[in-house]
XYZ file of C-alpha atoms in Angstrom:
567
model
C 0.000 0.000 0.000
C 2.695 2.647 0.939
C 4.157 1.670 -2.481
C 1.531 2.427 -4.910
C 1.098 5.626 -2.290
C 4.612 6.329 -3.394
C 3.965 5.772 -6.608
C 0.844 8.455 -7.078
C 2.823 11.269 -5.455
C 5.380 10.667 -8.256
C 5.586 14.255 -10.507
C 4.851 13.759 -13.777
C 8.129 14.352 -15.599
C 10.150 11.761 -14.038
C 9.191 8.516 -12.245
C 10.929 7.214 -9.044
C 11.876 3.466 -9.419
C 12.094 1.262 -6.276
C 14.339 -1.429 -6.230
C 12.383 -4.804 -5.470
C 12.893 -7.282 -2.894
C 14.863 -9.897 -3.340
C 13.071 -12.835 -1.352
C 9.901 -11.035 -3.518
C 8.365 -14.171 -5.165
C 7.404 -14.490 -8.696
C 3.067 -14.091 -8.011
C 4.114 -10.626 -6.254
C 2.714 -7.555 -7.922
C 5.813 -5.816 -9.681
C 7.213 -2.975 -7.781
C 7.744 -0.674 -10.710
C 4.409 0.370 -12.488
C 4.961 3.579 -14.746
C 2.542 6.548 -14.060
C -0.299 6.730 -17.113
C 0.726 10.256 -17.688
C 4.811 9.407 -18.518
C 5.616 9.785 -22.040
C 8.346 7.007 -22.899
C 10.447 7.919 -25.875
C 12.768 5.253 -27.482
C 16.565 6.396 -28.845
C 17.244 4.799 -32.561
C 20.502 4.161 -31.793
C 21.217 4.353 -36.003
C 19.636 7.664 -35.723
C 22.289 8.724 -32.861
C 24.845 7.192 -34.894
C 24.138 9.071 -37.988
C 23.983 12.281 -36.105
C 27.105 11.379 -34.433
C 28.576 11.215 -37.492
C 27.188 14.362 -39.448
C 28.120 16.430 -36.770
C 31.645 15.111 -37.209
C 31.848 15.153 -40.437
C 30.805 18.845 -40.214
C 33.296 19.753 -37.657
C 36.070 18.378 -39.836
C 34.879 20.082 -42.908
C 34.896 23.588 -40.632
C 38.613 22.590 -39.707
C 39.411 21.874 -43.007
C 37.879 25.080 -44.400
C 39.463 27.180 -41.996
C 42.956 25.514 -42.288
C 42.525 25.997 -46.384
C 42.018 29.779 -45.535
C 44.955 29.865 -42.971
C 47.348 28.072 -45.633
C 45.421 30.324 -49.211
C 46.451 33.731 -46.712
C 50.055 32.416 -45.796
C 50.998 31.243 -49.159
C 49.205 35.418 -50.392
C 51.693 36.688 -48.059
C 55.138 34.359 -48.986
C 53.847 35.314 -52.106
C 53.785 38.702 -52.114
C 57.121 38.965 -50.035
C 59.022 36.860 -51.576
C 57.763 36.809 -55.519
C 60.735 37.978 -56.935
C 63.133 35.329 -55.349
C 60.247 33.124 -56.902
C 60.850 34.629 -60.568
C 64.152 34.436 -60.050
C 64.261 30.425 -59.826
C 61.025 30.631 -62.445
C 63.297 32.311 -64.729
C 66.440 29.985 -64.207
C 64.209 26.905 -64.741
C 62.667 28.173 -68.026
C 66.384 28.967 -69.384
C 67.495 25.587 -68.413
C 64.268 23.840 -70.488
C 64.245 26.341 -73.259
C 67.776 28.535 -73.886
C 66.691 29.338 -77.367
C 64.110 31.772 -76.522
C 66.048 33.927 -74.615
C 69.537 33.759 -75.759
C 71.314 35.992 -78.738
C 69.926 35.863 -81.724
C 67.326 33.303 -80.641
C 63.567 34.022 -80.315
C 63.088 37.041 -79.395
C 66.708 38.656 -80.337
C 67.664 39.417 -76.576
C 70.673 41.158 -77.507
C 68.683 43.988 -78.893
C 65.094 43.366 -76.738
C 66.420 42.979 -73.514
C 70.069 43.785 -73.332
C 69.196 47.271 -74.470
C 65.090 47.516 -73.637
C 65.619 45.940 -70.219
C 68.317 47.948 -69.158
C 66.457 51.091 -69.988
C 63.604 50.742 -68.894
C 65.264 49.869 -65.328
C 67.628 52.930 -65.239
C 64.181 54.889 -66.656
C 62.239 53.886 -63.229
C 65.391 54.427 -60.882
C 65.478 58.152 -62.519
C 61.527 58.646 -61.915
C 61.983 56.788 -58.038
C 64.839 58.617 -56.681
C 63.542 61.519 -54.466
C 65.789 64.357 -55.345
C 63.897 66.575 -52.161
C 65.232 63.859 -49.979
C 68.551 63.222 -51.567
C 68.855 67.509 -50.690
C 68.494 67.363 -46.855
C 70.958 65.048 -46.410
C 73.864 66.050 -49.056
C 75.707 68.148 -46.489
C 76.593 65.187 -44.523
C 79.984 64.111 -45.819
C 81.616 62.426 -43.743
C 78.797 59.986 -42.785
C 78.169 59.377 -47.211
C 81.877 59.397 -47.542
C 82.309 56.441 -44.636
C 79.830 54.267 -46.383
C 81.486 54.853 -50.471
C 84.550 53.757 -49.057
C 83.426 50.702 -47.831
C 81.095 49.831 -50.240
C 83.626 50.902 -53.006
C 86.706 50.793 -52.015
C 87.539 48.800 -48.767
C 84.988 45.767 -49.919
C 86.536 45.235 -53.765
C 90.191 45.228 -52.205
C 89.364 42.901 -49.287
C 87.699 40.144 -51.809
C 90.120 41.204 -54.786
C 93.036 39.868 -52.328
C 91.150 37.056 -50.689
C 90.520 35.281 -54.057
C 94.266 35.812 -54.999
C 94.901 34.148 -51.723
C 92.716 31.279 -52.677
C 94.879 31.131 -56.365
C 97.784 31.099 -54.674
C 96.878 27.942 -52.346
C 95.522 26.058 -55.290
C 91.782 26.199 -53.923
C 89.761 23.279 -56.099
C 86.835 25.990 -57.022
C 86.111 26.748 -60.516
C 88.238 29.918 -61.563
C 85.480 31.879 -63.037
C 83.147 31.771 -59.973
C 86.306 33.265 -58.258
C 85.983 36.162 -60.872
C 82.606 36.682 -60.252
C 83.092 37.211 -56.370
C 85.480 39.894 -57.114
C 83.272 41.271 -60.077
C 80.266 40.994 -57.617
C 82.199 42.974 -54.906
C 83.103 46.188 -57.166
C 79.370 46.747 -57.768
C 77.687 49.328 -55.851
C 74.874 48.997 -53.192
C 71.583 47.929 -54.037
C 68.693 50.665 -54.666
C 65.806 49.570 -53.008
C 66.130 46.395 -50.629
C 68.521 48.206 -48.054
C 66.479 51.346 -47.889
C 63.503 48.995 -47.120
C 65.326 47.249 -44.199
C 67.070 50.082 -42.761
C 63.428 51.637 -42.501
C 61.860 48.426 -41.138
C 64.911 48.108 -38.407
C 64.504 52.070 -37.412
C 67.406 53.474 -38.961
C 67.708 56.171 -40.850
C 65.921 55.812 -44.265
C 67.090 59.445 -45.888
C 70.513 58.806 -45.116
C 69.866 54.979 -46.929
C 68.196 56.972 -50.030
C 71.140 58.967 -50.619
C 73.632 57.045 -50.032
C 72.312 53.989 -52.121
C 71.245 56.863 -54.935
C 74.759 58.079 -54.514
C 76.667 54.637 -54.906
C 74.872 53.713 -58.229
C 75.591 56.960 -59.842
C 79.294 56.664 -58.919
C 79.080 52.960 -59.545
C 78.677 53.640 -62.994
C 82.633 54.925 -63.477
C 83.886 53.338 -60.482
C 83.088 49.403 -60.979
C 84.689 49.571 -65.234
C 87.555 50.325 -63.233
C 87.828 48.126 -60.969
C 87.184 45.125 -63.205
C 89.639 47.054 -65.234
C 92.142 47.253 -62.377
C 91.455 43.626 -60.899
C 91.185 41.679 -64.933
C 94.858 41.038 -64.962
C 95.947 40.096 -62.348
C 93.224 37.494 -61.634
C 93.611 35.914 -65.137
C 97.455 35.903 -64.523
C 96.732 34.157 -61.229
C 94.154 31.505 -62.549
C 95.474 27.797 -63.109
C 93.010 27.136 -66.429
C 93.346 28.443 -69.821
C 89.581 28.930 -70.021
C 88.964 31.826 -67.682
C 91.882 33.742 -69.766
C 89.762 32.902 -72.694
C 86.267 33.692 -71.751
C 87.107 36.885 -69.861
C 90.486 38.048 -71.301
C 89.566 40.174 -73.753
C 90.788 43.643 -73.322
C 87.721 46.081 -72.378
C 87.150 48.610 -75.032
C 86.445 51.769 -72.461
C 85.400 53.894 -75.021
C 82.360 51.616 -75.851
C 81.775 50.406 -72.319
C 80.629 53.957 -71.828
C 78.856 54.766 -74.673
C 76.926 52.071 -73.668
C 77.186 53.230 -69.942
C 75.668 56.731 -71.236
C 73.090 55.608 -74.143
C 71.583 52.870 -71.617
C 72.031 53.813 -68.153
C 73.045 57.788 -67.666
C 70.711 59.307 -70.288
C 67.431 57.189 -68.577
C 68.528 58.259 -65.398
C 68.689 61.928 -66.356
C 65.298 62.154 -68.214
C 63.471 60.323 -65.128
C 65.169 62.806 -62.820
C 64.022 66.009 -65.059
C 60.241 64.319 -65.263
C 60.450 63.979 -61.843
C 61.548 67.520 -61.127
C 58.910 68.817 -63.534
C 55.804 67.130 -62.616
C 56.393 65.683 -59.274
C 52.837 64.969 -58.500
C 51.976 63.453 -61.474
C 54.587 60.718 -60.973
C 54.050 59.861 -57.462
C 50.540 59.162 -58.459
C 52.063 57.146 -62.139
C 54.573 55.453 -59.913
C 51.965 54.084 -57.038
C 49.246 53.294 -59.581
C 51.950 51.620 -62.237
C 53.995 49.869 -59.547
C 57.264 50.856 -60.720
C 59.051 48.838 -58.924
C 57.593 46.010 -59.844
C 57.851 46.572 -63.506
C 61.947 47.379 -62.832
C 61.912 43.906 -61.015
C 60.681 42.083 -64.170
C 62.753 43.907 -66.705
C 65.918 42.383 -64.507
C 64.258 38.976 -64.575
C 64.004 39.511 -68.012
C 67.794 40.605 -67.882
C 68.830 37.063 -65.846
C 66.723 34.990 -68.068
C 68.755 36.340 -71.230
C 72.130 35.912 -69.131
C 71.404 32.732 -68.344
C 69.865 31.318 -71.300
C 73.299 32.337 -72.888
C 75.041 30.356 -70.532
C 73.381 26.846 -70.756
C 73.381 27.412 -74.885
C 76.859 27.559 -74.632
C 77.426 24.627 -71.979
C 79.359 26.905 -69.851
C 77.533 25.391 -66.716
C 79.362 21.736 -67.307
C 82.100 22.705 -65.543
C 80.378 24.066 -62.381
C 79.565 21.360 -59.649
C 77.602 21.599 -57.067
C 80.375 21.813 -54.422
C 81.174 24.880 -56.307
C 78.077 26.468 -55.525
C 77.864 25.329 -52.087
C 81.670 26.730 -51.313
C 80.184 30.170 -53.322
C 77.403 30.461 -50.910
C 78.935 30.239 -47.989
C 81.817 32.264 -49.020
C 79.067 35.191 -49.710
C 77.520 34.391 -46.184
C 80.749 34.823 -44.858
C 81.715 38.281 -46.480
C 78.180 39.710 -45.682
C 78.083 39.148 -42.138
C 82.032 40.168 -42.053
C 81.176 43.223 -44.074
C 78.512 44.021 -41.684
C 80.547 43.513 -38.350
C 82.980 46.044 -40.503
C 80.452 49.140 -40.720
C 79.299 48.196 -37.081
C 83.133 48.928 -35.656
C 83.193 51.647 -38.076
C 80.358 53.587 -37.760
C 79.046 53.262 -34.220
C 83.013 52.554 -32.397
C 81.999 50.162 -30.014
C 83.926 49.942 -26.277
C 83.959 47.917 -24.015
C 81.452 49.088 -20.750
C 83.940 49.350 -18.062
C 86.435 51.728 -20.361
C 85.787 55.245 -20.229
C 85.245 57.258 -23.436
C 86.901 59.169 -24.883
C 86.084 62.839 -26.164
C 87.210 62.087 -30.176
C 85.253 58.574 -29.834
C 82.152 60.434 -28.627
C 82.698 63.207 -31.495
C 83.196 60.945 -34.528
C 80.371 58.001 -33.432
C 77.350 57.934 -35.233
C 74.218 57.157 -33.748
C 72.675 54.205 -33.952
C 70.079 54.952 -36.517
C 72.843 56.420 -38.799
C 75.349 53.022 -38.176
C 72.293 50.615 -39.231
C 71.985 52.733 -42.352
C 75.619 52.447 -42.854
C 75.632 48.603 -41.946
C 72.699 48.225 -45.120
C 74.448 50.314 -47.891
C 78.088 49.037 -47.181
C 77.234 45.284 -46.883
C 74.723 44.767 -49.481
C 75.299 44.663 -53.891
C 73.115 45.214 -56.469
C 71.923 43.000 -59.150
C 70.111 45.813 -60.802
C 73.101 47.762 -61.778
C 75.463 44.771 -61.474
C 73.933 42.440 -64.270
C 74.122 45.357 -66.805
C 77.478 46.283 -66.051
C 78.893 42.860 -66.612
C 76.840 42.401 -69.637
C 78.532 45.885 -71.347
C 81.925 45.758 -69.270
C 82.224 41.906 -71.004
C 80.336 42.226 -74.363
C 83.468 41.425 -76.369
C 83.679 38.198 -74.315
C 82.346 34.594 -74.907
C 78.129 35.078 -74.092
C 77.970 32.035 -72.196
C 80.841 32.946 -69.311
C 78.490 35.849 -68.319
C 76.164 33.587 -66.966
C 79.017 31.857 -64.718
C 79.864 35.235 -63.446
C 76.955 36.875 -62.489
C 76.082 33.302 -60.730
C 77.867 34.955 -57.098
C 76.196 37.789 -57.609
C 72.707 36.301 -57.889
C 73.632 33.870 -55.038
C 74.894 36.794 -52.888
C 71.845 39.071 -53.567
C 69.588 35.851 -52.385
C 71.852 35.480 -49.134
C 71.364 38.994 -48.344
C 68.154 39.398 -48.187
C 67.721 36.723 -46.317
C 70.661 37.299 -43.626
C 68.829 41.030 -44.326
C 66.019 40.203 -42.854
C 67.290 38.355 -39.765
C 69.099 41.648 -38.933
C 66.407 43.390 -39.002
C 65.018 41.778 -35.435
C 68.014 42.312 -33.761
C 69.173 46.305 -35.032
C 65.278 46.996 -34.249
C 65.794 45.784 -30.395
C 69.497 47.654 -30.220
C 67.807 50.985 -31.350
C 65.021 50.360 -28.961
C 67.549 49.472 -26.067
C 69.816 52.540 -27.093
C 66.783 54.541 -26.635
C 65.457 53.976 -23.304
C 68.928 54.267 -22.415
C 69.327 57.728 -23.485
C 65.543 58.240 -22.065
C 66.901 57.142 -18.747
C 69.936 59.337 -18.540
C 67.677 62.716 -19.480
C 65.449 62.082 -16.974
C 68.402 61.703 -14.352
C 69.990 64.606 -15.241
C 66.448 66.276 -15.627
C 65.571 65.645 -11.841
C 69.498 66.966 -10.631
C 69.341 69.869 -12.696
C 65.531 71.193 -11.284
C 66.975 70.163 -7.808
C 70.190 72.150 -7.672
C 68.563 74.954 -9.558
C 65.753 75.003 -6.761
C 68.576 75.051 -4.027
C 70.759 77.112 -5.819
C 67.976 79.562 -6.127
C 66.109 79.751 -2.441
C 68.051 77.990 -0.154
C 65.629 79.168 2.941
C 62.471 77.494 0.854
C 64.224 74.689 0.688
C 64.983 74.458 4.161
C 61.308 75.811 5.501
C 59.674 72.905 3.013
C 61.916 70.405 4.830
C 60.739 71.945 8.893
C 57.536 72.018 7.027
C 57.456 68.360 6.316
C 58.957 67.812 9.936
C 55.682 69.286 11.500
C 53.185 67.463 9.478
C 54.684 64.144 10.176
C 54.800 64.890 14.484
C 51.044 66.356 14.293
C 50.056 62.928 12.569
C 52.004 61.377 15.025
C 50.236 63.575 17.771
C 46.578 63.237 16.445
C 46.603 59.310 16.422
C 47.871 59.275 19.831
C 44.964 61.803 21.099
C 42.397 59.274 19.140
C 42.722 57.396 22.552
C 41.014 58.283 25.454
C 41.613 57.868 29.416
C 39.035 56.603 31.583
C 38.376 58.033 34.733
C 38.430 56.295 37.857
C 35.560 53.522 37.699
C 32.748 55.586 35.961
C 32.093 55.860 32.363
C 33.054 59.318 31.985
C 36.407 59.802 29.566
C 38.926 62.560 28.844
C 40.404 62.578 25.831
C 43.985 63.443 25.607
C 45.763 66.313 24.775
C 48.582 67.418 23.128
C 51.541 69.678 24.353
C 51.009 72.027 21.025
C 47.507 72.779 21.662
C 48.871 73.548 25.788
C 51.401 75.830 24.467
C 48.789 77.510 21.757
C 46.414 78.440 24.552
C 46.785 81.864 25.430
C 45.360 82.120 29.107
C 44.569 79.336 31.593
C 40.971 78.276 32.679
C 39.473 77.586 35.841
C 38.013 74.206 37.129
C 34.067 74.289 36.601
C 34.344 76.859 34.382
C 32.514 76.772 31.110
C 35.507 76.020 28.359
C 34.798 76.103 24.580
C 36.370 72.964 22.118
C 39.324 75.622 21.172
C 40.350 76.050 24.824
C 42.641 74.021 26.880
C 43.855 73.717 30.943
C 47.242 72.887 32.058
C 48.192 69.295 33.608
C 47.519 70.889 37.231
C 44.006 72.875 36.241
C 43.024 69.011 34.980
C 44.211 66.905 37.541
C 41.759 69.196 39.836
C 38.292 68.860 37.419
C 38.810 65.654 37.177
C 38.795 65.205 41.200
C 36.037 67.648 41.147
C 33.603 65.701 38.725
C 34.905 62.264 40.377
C 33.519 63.561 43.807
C 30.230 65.429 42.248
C 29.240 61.626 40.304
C 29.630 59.575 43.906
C 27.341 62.185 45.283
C 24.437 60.852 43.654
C 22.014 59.094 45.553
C 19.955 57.508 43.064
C 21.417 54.274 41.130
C 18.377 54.950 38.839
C 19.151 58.469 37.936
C 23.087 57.904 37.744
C 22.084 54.745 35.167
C 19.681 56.600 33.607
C 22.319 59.547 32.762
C 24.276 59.352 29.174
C 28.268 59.591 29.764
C 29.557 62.569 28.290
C 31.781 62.739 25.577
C 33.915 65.018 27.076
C 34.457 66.840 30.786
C 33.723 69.928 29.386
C 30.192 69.125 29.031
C 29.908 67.704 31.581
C 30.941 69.794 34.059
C 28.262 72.144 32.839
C 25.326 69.223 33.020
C 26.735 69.354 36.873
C 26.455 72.874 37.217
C 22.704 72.612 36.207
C 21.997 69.929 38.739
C 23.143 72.695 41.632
């Protein structure tokens, strides 16, 4: 009975389920009847399978949708960063499978299409991009363009001109022309564009990048003939084969170098400069909307494609290996980051922290900004101005052994973007230390300076604003100790204390009983006495009723009057 009693007090959405007896026999009624109201609803367990497996088949297609957009936006970005080292092995590739488009007198008649068109338009663009406003402001700084010419131009060529003779003299097993081509790809000039990119994106100085990679092509285009000039014999009488003597041995006509120099390079460069200086608005707007630079990086594409389509037409690659190339590449490593290390000690003059500097170290060091522009322009090379001037410098030579010497240059302008690049972290955090440094020291000096000046100035403010501070801190000291209060005798009354400054401020002593206001005080004695007085006045009352039924006072002053009243 107290079961099925259970049972109807059951709510309706859920059912309570008694476990039955087990000595229970069979004839007993069952112990679990379901209310008539319960709605029982059976789980298909295909049905929860086939959800179960929608919903992960839908999950994976979310993860596989979003990882497709993750991967679509990184490859967009390599991409876009990276698209000309892309075209660069794109273009290598195709003059591998097909030399005969590209090479002279083939398809397209590069000798005329792109060793003249290409170059042109390039030197056309670099007229039209150079900011001569820019180039302006910084021109008085000589010493600083000067620093970085030399390096780039004089100090660089002369290290690697006598490092490969060192490697002739030892009998190195590297292919002799590669050799040539590290000391042709030394005596170009700084690159144009990638170094003024990463000086900006490490903090440095971008103007004094501009000019100083503007300045380094235009004098690269007398300087580097003669350096090849100056370095041609001596390397050729130092290499061990015959075949570097005949591919690049051929005297250099100078008087067509730069007629070719002026037709292809110097006369582009002029007109883009006087367009520029003439309608200055109109080309910033031509050059963003064109993409100039992009159209300068396809014509030298175009340029290495014809270079090296030359070279595999002629078979000149057969005697390259690929220990060769490795040996190349990490020769270039190695002068870059030396190179850069060079401008660093240079520029900026490094000591050691615990030496003290000197005044001529302090007057000649650049800043920091300035020595990362000067680390860019002096370390990097240019394949923009460095494939045209071994094309003219060594026209009169066999076709296919330019495409074994500009190989170190293209392999050094790869390493130095990348190595670039991985600079640019670490100048980015020196500038950033440098300047909280200098932050820090302005503020010390800052604070000394406004102090002496102040003490310098009023030394008797100075010392009143010290007794000043004195005071404040013994009157805090003085009003927590008065927050206590002394109780008197064994009734509830209490006198709060009070301090000697507010004795000594009271002009005139008061009499015990008399009325005092809050602003008046009484000396030790005059208190000791009202307290005795209002001690003895309290134990005079009779009535436990009436001395309950009186409030304490806050303070004797009061009352001594409420005692006054009662008489």
């Amino acid at each position: 009975m107290n079961i099925f009693r259970l049972k109807s007090t059951a709510s309706l959405s859920s059912e309570i389920t008694i476990q039955p007896n087990q000595g229970s026999g069979s004839g007993s009624l069952p112990l679990h009847r379901p209310s008539p109201l319960t709605i029982t609803i059976e789980d298909d367990p295909k049905q929860e399978q086939h959800e179960h497996q929608q919903s992960r088949q839908s999950l994976g297609s979310d993860k596989a949708r979003k990882c497709g957009q993750q991967t679509k936006r990184a490859c967009g970005t390599l991409l876009k960063k990276y698209w000309f080292l892309l075209g660069l092995a794109f273009v290598i590739l195709l003059s591998v499978e097909v030399p005969d488009v590209a090479r002279y007198g083939g398809s397209i008649h590069s000798e005329w299409s792109i060793k003249w068109g290409a170059v042109i338009i390039i030197f056309l663009i670099s007229g039209l991009s150079l900011r001569t406003q820019t180039l302006a402001k910084t021109v008085i700084r000589i010493r600083l363009h000067l620093l970085v010419q030399l390096i780039s131009l004089v100090i660089i060529p002369f290290f690697v001109f006598g490092l490969v003779l060192f490697f002739f003299k030892v009998h190195t097993q590297l292919n002799s022309m590669l050799l040539i081509g590290i000391v042709i790809a030394a005596s170009t000039p700084t690159t144009v564009s990638s170094n003024v990119v990463m000086t900006k994106a490490a903090g440095g100085d971008e103007a004094t990048a501009l000019m100083n990679a503007s300045l380094g092509n235009v004098l690269g285009i007398f300087i580097s003939p003669a350096l090849v000039g100056l370095f041609q014999h001596p390397l050729i009488a130092a290499t061990p084969e015959d075949d570097a003597a005949n591919s690049v041995g051929a005297t250099i006509d100078y008087a067509s170098v730069f007629k070719q120099l002026g037709l292809t390079i110097m006369l582009p460069l002029v007109v883009g400069q006087v367009i520029q200086w003439r309608f200055p608005d109109a080309v910033a707007k031509m050059k963003i909307k064109c993409r100039f630079s992009d159209i300068s990086s396809i014509a030298l594409l175009c340029l290495v494609w014809s270079v090296f389509s030359n070279a595999v037409y002629t078979r000149s690659f057969e005697s390259v290996t690929a220990k060769d190339i490795v040996a190349v590449a990490a020769i270039n490593a190695f002068l870059y980051i030396f190179f850069s290390l060079l401008c660093l000690l240079l520029a900026y003059l490094p000591l050691p922290a615990s030496t003290k500097e000197p005044a001529w170290v302090a007057r000649l060091r650049y800043s920091r900004e300035d020595t990362v522009a000067v680390m860019y322009c002096g370390a990097t090379k240019t394949v923009a101005m460095g494939a045209p001037l071994i094309n003219v410098i060594f026209q009169n030579a066999d076709p296919g052994a330019l495409g074994v010497l500009l190989t170190p240059l293209l392999l050094y302008h790869v390493e130095q973007l990348i190595l670039g690049n991985i600079e640019v972290d670490l100048l980015s955090r020196w500038i950033k230390r440098g300047k909280r440094q200098k932050q820090d020291v302005e503020k010390q000096a800052h604070s000394g300076d406004e102090a002496h000046e102040a003490s310098a100035s009023n030394p008797t403010a100075a010392t009143a604003a010290i007794a000043t501070a004195g005071r404040e801190s013994r009157d805090e000291e003085e009003s927590d100790f008065m927050a206590s209060a002394t109780r008197i005798g064994s009734s509830c009354l209490t006198v709060p204390r009070i301090s000697t400054a507010q004795v000594q401020s009271c002009s005139s002593p008061t009499l015990a009983g008399s009325p005092v206001t809050r602003d008046q005080t009484d000396t030790p004695t005059q208190k000791q006495q009202q307290q005795q007085h209002l001690q003895q006045q309290h134990l005079q009352i009779e009535s436990p009723t009436a001395a309950s039924n009186v409030s304490p006072p806050e303070s004797p002053i009061s009352n001594s009057s409420s005692v006054q009243q009662q008489k």
